[in-house]
Short mmCIF file of C-alpha atoms in Angstrom, two decimals:
data_model
loop_
_atom_site.label_atom_id
_atom_site.label_comp_id
_atom_site.label_asym_id
_atom_site.label_seq_id
_atom_site.Cartn_x
_atom_site.Cartn_y
_atom_site.Cartn_z
CA MET A 1 -0.02 0.43 0.04
CA ASN A 2 1.68 3.58 -1.13
CA THR A 3 1.28 5.82 1.65
CA PRO A 4 0.81 9.38 0.62
CA SER A 5 3.91 11.84 0.92
CA ARG A 6 3.84 14.40 3.49
CA GLN A 7 3.73 17.21 0.07
CA THR A 8 0.70 15.26 -0.76
CA ARG A 9 -1.18 15.10 2.58
CA ARG A 10 -0.37 18.85 3.15
CA ALA A 11 -2.00 19.46 -0.40
CA GLU A 12 -5.21 17.61 0.63
CA LYS A 13 -5.29 19.19 3.93
CA ALA A 14 -4.85 22.44 2.39
CA TRP A 15 -7.55 21.67 -0.31
CA VAL A 16 -10.45 20.91 2.84
CA LEU A 17 -9.53 24.12 4.56
CA ALA A 18 -10.23 26.10 1.75
CA ALA A 19 -13.44 24.18 0.76
CA ILE A 20 -14.57 24.74 4.58
CA ARG A 21 -13.58 28.64 4.71
CA ARG A 22 -15.71 28.76 1.29
CA ILE A 23 -18.83 26.96 2.76
CA GLU A 24 -18.62 29.09 6.00
CA ALA A 25 -18.27 32.32 3.76
CA ASP A 26 -21.48 31.39 1.95
CA PHE A 27 -22.99 30.81 5.36
CA GLN A 28 -21.90 34.65 6.71
CA ARG A 29 -23.49 35.86 3.48
CA SER A 30 -26.48 34.28 4.10
CA SER A 31 -29.50 35.97 6.48
CA ASP A 32 -31.59 34.03 8.56
CA THR A 33 -35.24 32.53 7.53
CA HIS A 34 -38.17 34.89 8.57
CA LEU A 35 -40.68 33.59 10.75
CA ILE A 36 -44.31 34.38 9.99
CA PRO A 37 -47.43 34.27 11.99
CA LEU A 38 -50.32 33.13 10.66
CA PRO A 39 -53.57 34.10 12.62
CA LEU A 40 -56.12 31.33 12.67
CA PRO A 41 -59.42 32.64 14.33
CA GLY A 42 -60.50 28.68 15.10
CA PHE A 43 -58.35 28.77 17.88
CA PRO A 44 -58.19 31.62 20.26
CA GLY A 45 -55.19 31.45 22.48
CA VAL A 46 -53.08 29.90 20.49
CA ASP A 47 -50.55 31.43 18.15
CA LEU A 48 -49.22 29.65 15.09
CA TYR A 49 -45.82 30.18 13.09
CA LEU A 50 -44.15 29.12 10.10
CA LYS A 51 -40.37 29.15 9.62
CA ASP A 52 -40.04 29.82 5.93
CA GLU A 53 -37.19 27.78 5.04
CA SER A 54 -37.74 28.52 1.11
CA SER A 55 -35.83 32.00 1.56
CA HIS A 56 -32.57 29.77 1.67
CA PRO A 57 -30.51 30.30 -1.40
CA THR A 58 -31.34 27.08 -2.55
CA GLY A 59 -34.97 27.50 -1.69
CA SER A 60 -35.74 25.00 0.80
CA LEU A 61 -35.29 23.41 4.53
CA LYS A 62 -32.52 21.17 2.81
CA HIS A 63 -29.75 23.93 2.28
CA ARG A 64 -29.13 23.75 6.39
CA LEU A 65 -28.80 19.80 6.06
CA ALA A 66 -26.74 19.81 3.05
CA ARG A 67 -24.26 22.86 4.53
CA SER A 68 -24.10 20.38 7.37
CA LEU A 69 -23.47 17.23 5.37
CA PHE A 70 -20.69 18.74 3.45
CA LEU A 71 -19.06 20.25 6.59
CA TYR A 72 -19.20 16.52 8.11
CA ALA A 73 -17.60 14.73 5.17
CA LEU A 74 -14.97 17.41 4.96
CA CYS A 75 -14.05 17.49 8.60
CA ASN A 76 -13.72 13.30 8.40
CA GLY A 77 -11.94 13.46 5.59
CA TRP A 78 -14.34 11.81 3.20
CA LEU A 79 -14.02 14.14 0.63
CA ARG A 80 -10.77 15.19 -1.51
CA GLU A 81 -10.28 17.74 -4.55
CA GLY A 82 -11.98 15.78 -7.48
CA SER A 83 -14.35 13.75 -5.42
CA THR A 84 -17.61 13.19 -7.14
CA VAL A 85 -20.35 13.23 -4.71
CA VAL A 86 -23.30 11.05 -4.72
CA GLU A 87 -26.79 11.42 -2.96
CA ALA A 88 -29.80 9.64 -2.73
CA SER A 89 -32.55 12.25 -2.81
CA SER A 90 -36.14 13.08 -3.76
CA GLY A 91 -35.00 16.32 -5.03
CA SER A 92 -34.45 19.47 -2.42
CA THR A 93 -31.51 17.50 -0.59
CA ALA A 94 -30.16 17.14 -4.15
CA VAL A 95 -30.62 20.74 -5.11
CA SER A 96 -28.96 21.84 -2.09
CA GLU A 97 -26.00 19.54 -2.33
CA ALA A 98 -25.48 20.58 -5.86
CA TYR A 99 -25.00 23.95 -4.71
CA PHE A 100 -22.55 23.21 -2.24
CA ALA A 101 -20.50 20.80 -4.30
CA ARG A 102 -20.38 23.28 -6.85
CA LEU A 103 -19.22 25.97 -4.40
CA VAL A 104 -16.33 23.90 -3.31
CA GLY A 105 -15.89 22.43 -6.92
CA LEU A 106 -16.62 18.91 -7.07
CA PRO A 107 -19.18 17.06 -9.53
CA PHE A 108 -22.19 15.84 -8.07
CA LEU A 109 -24.42 13.23 -8.82
CA ALA A 110 -28.10 12.72 -7.39
CA VAL A 111 -29.92 8.99 -7.78
CA MET A 112 -33.50 9.58 -7.04
CA PRO A 113 -36.94 8.13 -8.09
CA ALA A 114 -38.12 8.49 -11.65
CA SER A 115 -41.46 10.34 -10.49
CA THR A 116 -39.49 13.25 -9.20
CA SER A 117 -40.97 16.68 -10.30
CA SER A 118 -38.68 18.16 -13.74
CA GLU A 119 -39.01 21.28 -11.88
CA LYS A 120 -36.50 19.62 -9.22
CA ILE A 121 -34.53 18.00 -12.14
CA THR A 122 -33.94 21.28 -13.72
CA ALA A 123 -33.06 22.66 -10.55
CA ILE A 124 -30.41 19.94 -9.83
CA GLU A 125 -28.97 20.52 -13.25
CA PHE A 126 -29.24 24.44 -12.74
CA GLN A 127 -26.78 23.94 -9.88
CA GLY A 128 -24.43 22.21 -11.94
CA GLY A 129 -25.60 18.62 -10.80
CA ARG A 130 -26.53 15.50 -12.74
CA CYS A 131 -29.33 13.18 -12.10
CA HIS A 132 -29.61 9.25 -12.03
CA LEU A 133 -33.52 7.96 -12.20
CA ILE A 134 -34.57 4.76 -10.95
CA ASP A 135 -38.25 3.05 -10.73
CA ASP A 136 -37.70 1.21 -7.77
CA PRO A 137 -37.32 3.19 -4.69
CA MET A 138 -36.14 0.76 -2.48
CA SER A 139 -32.98 0.60 -4.45
CA ILE A 140 -31.86 4.17 -4.34
CA TYR A 141 -29.48 3.69 -1.54
CA SER A 142 -27.60 0.51 -3.24
CA GLU A 143 -27.35 2.36 -6.57
CA SER A 144 -26.01 5.34 -4.77
CA GLN A 145 -23.43 3.07 -3.00
CA ARG A 146 -22.42 1.36 -6.45
CA LEU A 147 -22.03 4.95 -8.38
CA ALA A 148 -19.74 5.91 -5.70
CA ASP A 149 -17.81 3.17 -5.67
CA GLU A 150 -17.47 3.32 -9.55
CA LEU A 151 -16.86 6.75 -9.41
CA ASP A 152 -14.23 6.50 -6.62
CA GLY A 153 -16.12 9.20 -5.11
CA HIS A 154 -18.07 9.47 -1.80
CA TYR A 155 -21.90 8.60 -0.69
CA MET A 156 -23.21 11.26 1.42
CA ASP A 157 -25.95 9.16 2.45
CA GLN A 158 -28.18 11.67 4.13
CA PHE A 159 -30.47 9.13 5.65
CA THR A 160 -27.75 7.51 7.88
CA TYR A 161 -25.90 10.97 8.75
CA ALA A 162 -28.65 13.89 8.60
CA GLU A 163 -28.88 13.62 12.50
CA ARG A 164 -25.26 13.52 13.40
CA ALA A 165 -23.99 15.82 11.10
CA THR A 166 -26.20 18.55 12.45
CA ASP A 167 -25.09 20.48 15.63
CA TRP A 168 -28.08 20.56 17.83
CA ARG A 169 -26.21 22.63 20.03
CA SER A 170 -25.36 25.78 17.93
CA ASN A 171 -24.05 26.28 14.46
CA ASN A 172 -26.78 26.80 11.63
CA ASN A 173 -29.53 25.00 14.22
CA ILE A 174 -32.80 25.45 13.31
CA ALA A 175 -34.07 25.27 16.69
CA GLU A 176 -31.88 27.93 18.31
CA SER A 177 -32.79 30.10 15.52
CA ILE A 178 -36.29 29.79 16.36
CA PHE A 179 -36.42 30.16 20.13
CA GLU A 180 -34.34 33.18 19.42
CA GLN A 181 -36.99 34.65 17.06
CA MET A 182 -39.54 33.78 19.23
CA ARG A 183 -37.88 35.92 22.47
CA LEU A 184 -40.05 38.85 22.00
CA GLU A 185 -43.58 36.81 21.27
CA LYS A 186 -46.76 36.92 23.59
CA HIS A 187 -45.51 33.04 24.13
CA PRO A 188 -42.32 33.34 23.49
CA VAL A 189 -41.13 29.43 24.48
CA PRO A 190 -43.38 27.19 22.06
CA SER A 191 -45.61 24.69 23.44
CA TRP A 192 -44.92 22.33 20.31
CA LEU A 193 -42.45 22.45 17.39
CA VAL A 194 -43.89 20.57 14.18
CA SER A 195 -41.78 18.96 11.40
CA SER A 196 -42.17 16.14 8.91
CA ALA A 197 -39.94 13.30 8.74
CA GLY A 198 -37.90 13.22 5.34
CA THR A 199 -34.64 11.80 6.96
CA GLY A 200 -35.54 12.64 10.52
CA GLY A 201 -32.72 14.65 10.91
CA THR A 202 -34.82 17.82 11.19
CA VAL A 203 -36.84 16.24 13.78
CA ALA A 204 -33.65 14.68 15.64
CA THR A 205 -32.10 18.50 16.06
CA LEU A 206 -35.72 19.91 17.48
CA GLY A 207 -36.12 17.15 19.97
CA ARG A 208 -32.29 17.10 21.34
CA TYR A 209 -32.15 20.90 21.37
CA VAL A 210 -35.22 21.15 23.36
CA HIS A 211 -33.72 18.91 25.80
CA TYR A 212 -30.45 20.24 25.99
CA ARG A 213 -32.03 23.95 26.68
CA ALA A 214 -34.33 22.04 29.38
CA ARG A 215 -37.65 23.58 27.54
CA PRO A 216 -40.82 22.44 28.16
CA THR A 217 -41.32 22.15 24.32
CA ARG A 218 -42.68 19.56 22.84
CA VAL A 219 -42.09 18.11 19.32
CA CYS A 220 -44.15 16.42 17.08
CA ALA A 221 -43.28 14.38 13.82
CA ALA A 222 -45.43 14.39 10.93
CA ASP A 223 -45.65 11.34 8.08
CA ALA A 224 -46.83 11.05 4.94
CA GLU A 225 -49.51 8.28 3.93
CA PHE A 226 -46.60 5.94 2.08
CA SER A 227 -44.02 6.12 4.76
CA VAL A 228 -43.02 3.62 8.02
CA PHE A 229 -41.92 6.46 10.18
CA PHE A 230 -45.44 6.48 11.99
CA GLU A 231 -45.77 3.08 12.42
CA HIS A 232 -42.35 2.61 13.62
CA TYR A 233 -43.20 5.15 16.00
CA ARG A 234 -45.63 2.95 17.57
CA SER A 235 -44.18 -0.58 17.17
CA ARG A 236 -40.25 0.34 17.09
CA ASP A 237 -39.85 -2.34 14.66
CA PRO A 238 -36.86 -1.46 12.61
CA GLN A 239 -37.75 -3.70 9.99
CA LEU A 240 -40.68 -2.21 8.30
CA ARG A 241 -40.90 -1.74 4.85
CA LEU A 242 -43.03 -0.43 2.00
CA TYR A 243 -42.52 -1.38 -1.46
CA GLU A 244 -44.02 1.88 -3.20
CA GLY A 245 -42.71 5.94 -2.67
CA SER A 246 -44.20 8.51 -1.05
CA ARG A 247 -46.71 10.62 -2.88
CA ILE A 248 -45.55 13.80 -1.25
CA GLU A 249 -42.28 14.88 -2.03
CA GLY A 250 -39.16 15.04 0.23
CA ILE A 251 -40.90 13.22 2.93
CA GLY A 252 -41.79 9.65 3.93
CA ARG A 253 -39.55 6.58 3.38
CA PRO A 254 -40.26 3.23 2.24
CA ARG A 255 -37.64 1.76 5.44
CA VAL A 256 -36.99 3.01 8.55
CA GLU A 257 -33.63 5.21 8.26
CA ALA A 258 -30.80 5.89 10.73
CA SER A 259 -31.48 9.29 11.16
CA PHE A 260 -35.27 8.72 12.54
CA LEU A 261 -35.08 9.08 16.49
CA PRO A 262 -38.35 8.24 17.98
CA GLU A 263 -37.23 8.56 21.42
CA VAL A 264 -36.90 12.67 21.02
CA ILE A 265 -40.38 13.02 19.74
CA ASP A 266 -43.48 13.33 22.03
CA ALA A 267 -46.11 12.85 19.20
CA MET A 268 -46.47 11.67 15.87
CA VAL A 269 -49.48 12.77 13.06
CA LYS A 270 -49.75 10.81 10.13
CA VAL A 271 -51.48 12.72 7.60
CA PRO A 272 -53.35 11.25 3.92
CA ASP A 273 -51.70 12.73 1.25
CA VAL A 274 -54.86 14.28 -0.10
CA TRP A 275 -55.34 16.43 2.93
CA SER A 276 -51.60 17.00 2.95
CA VAL A 277 -52.36 18.72 -0.62
CA ALA A 278 -55.50 20.11 0.41
CA ALA A 279 -53.89 22.19 3.31
CA MET A 280 -51.00 22.78 0.92
CA HIS A 281 -53.38 24.65 -1.65
CA GLU A 282 -55.48 26.59 0.93
CA LEU A 283 -52.18 28.01 3.11
CA SER A 284 -50.82 28.92 -0.62
CA ALA A 285 -54.14 31.03 -1.02
CA ARG A 286 -53.97 32.46 2.73
CA LEU A 287 -50.03 33.67 2.19
CA GLY A 288 -50.30 34.83 -1.29
CA ARG A 289 -47.77 32.49 -2.92
CA GLY A 290 -47.49 29.07 -3.12
CA VAL A 291 -45.86 26.17 -0.74
CA GLY A 292 -44.68 22.81 -0.94
CA PRO A 293 -46.66 19.70 -0.21
CA SER A 294 -44.69 18.78 2.83
CA THR A 295 -45.72 22.42 4.13
CA GLY A 296 -49.68 21.35 3.92
CA THR A 297 -48.52 17.83 6.07
CA ASN A 298 -46.46 19.91 8.44
CA LEU A 299 -49.72 22.80 8.87
CA LEU A 300 -52.27 19.55 9.64
CA ALA A 301 -49.78 18.28 12.12
CA ALA A 302 -49.84 21.51 13.62
CA LEU A 303 -53.28 21.88 13.83
CA ALA A 304 -53.63 18.51 15.52
CA CYS A 305 -51.38 20.07 18.24
CA MET A 306 -53.45 22.70 18.65
CA GLU A 307 -56.65 20.83 18.98
CA GLN A 308 -54.99 18.95 21.86
CA MET A 309 -53.87 22.45 23.64
CA ARG A 310 -57.59 23.53 23.25
CA ALA A 311 -58.89 20.50 24.57
CA SER A 312 -56.96 21.20 27.72
CA GLY A 313 -57.83 24.67 27.87
CA GLU A 314 -53.92 25.53 26.89
CA SER A 315 -52.97 28.58 25.61
CA GLY A 316 -49.41 28.91 23.70
CA SER A 317 -47.60 29.10 20.57
CA VAL A 318 -46.69 26.24 17.81
CA VAL A 319 -44.24 26.69 15.07
CA THR A 320 -44.00 24.45 12.24
CA LEU A 321 -42.05 24.62 8.97
CA LEU A 322 -42.83 26.06 5.38
CA CYS A 323 -40.16 23.69 4.08
CA ASP A 324 -39.93 24.99 0.44
CA SER A 325 -42.09 27.06 -2.35
CA GLY A 326 -44.91 25.96 -4.93
CA GLN A 327 -42.79 26.86 -7.83
CA ARG A 328 -41.22 23.34 -7.92
CA TYR A 329 -44.62 21.94 -8.39
CA ALA A 330 -46.13 23.52 -10.82
CA LYS A 331 -46.42 20.69 -13.30
CA THR A 332 -47.70 18.12 -10.33
CA TYR A 333 -49.18 19.30 -7.28
CA TYR A 334 -50.53 22.85 -8.81
CA ASN A 335 -51.69 20.77 -11.51
CA GLU A 336 -55.14 19.80 -11.77
CA ASP A 337 -54.81 17.11 -14.59
CA TRP A 338 -51.95 15.68 -12.56
CA LEU A 339 -53.76 15.75 -9.41
CA GLN A 340 -56.64 13.89 -11.16
CA ARG A 341 -54.39 10.90 -12.34
CA ALA A 342 -52.68 10.95 -8.99
CA GLY A 343 -55.80 10.44 -7.17
CA LEU A 344 -55.15 13.42 -5.28
CA ASN A 345 -57.96 15.71 -6.10
CA CYS A 346 -58.83 17.56 -3.25
CA ALA A 347 -61.50 19.92 -3.48
CA GLY A 348 -63.64 18.53 -0.42
CA GLU A 349 -60.54 18.05 1.82
CA ARG A 350 -59.76 21.73 1.33
CA LEU A 351 -63.05 23.29 2.48
CA ALA A 352 -62.56 21.20 5.63
CA VAL A 353 -59.09 22.68 5.69
CA ALA A 354 -60.50 26.05 5.38
CA ALA A 355 -63.11 25.29 8.10
CA SER A 356 -60.49 24.11 10.23
CA LEU A 357 -58.15 27.14 9.81
CA ASP A 358 -61.48 29.45 10.61
CA ALA A 359 -63.79 27.72 12.96
CA GLY A 360 -61.52 24.84 14.56
CA GLU A 361 -63.27 22.26 13.24
CA ILE A 362 -60.76 19.37 12.96
CA ALA A 363 -61.00 17.13 10.05
CA THR A 364 -61.45 13.22 11.12
CA PRO A 365 -58.09 11.75 9.70
CA LEU A 366 -56.34 13.74 11.63
CA ALA A 367 -57.94 12.93 14.99
CA VAL A 368 -57.55 9.32 14.16
CA SER A 369 -53.99 9.18 13.35
CA TRP A 370 -52.51 10.86 16.23
CA GLN A 371 -50.08 8.93 18.70
CA THR A 372 -48.27 10.35 21.64
CA ALA A 373 -45.09 8.94 23.49
CA GLY A 374 -47.21 8.49 26.44
CA GLU A 375 -49.93 6.41 24.72
CA LEU A 376 -47.50 4.18 23.34
#
């Protein structure tokens, strides 16, 4: 085995330090994301806020994750000059990782389901990445590793490393940002933080930070219809599998991922896909701009938390995430023909969501899909 020379090791370290510096300089140029209050007449005494992650340079919550994954890989010595970065992603993570790969001068390849929206594929390619589409969602992991090995590159593996790459004490921590932005609000310490689960990394960060800072805040995770996270939360069975992909892009998984940590979650809500899309459309109308479908999932989970608070006579605040913009879904979730073909036509459900927001009338599917840690 050939040992690298001292000069080679110095050159490799210099490249890594320069790459880290470029990522940190990019962070210094970026401002924090906004926290938007959403008045809901149906829930007097409970204030709802949306953390708008769509304002990141790459347009989604995954910008934070991609930055953390790159720093983690660089500091662990997993990336070197010329490495091809490979990621298994349904879109938003790949867009953000392509951005950071280009920032440090590395080629990027996204392995994703063939059903991924053309808008997200275009966004990845705009950032300089390439896309490799596959039909079987369960093979996305092995195909990513195979390609990384074939290209002598590095498989970033967000589903394993999301929760450990993110520093849940500080350093671009979304939970820390939320608590700082809530400081002058009527109820500065949120009763609930709500996030859907893609890798589980954001939910893990929220739960860990709450524990670390000894806050009374509870954490609720939202799951998509075709996903195993909710059932895993109830059963703790790590072998759960589904053989079809989630219809809500960016969230839900066909297997239990290493980054999903049920122990830091206080409750979960499983949201039927058609209701997520209905909530997406209703919220978009109220904000005056489009949001993505996972934000609809988050909104309905937040409503479930608010209903629990109202039932117990509790006042306070709830914070959830606006994950990305609706611009990426013009040909899918915002296209009536596509919704009809996908079985996601949601006119009736949207009326029910509107009633929930205005009058506090919670839709039945949410009431039956709520699970708290105390009920396990």
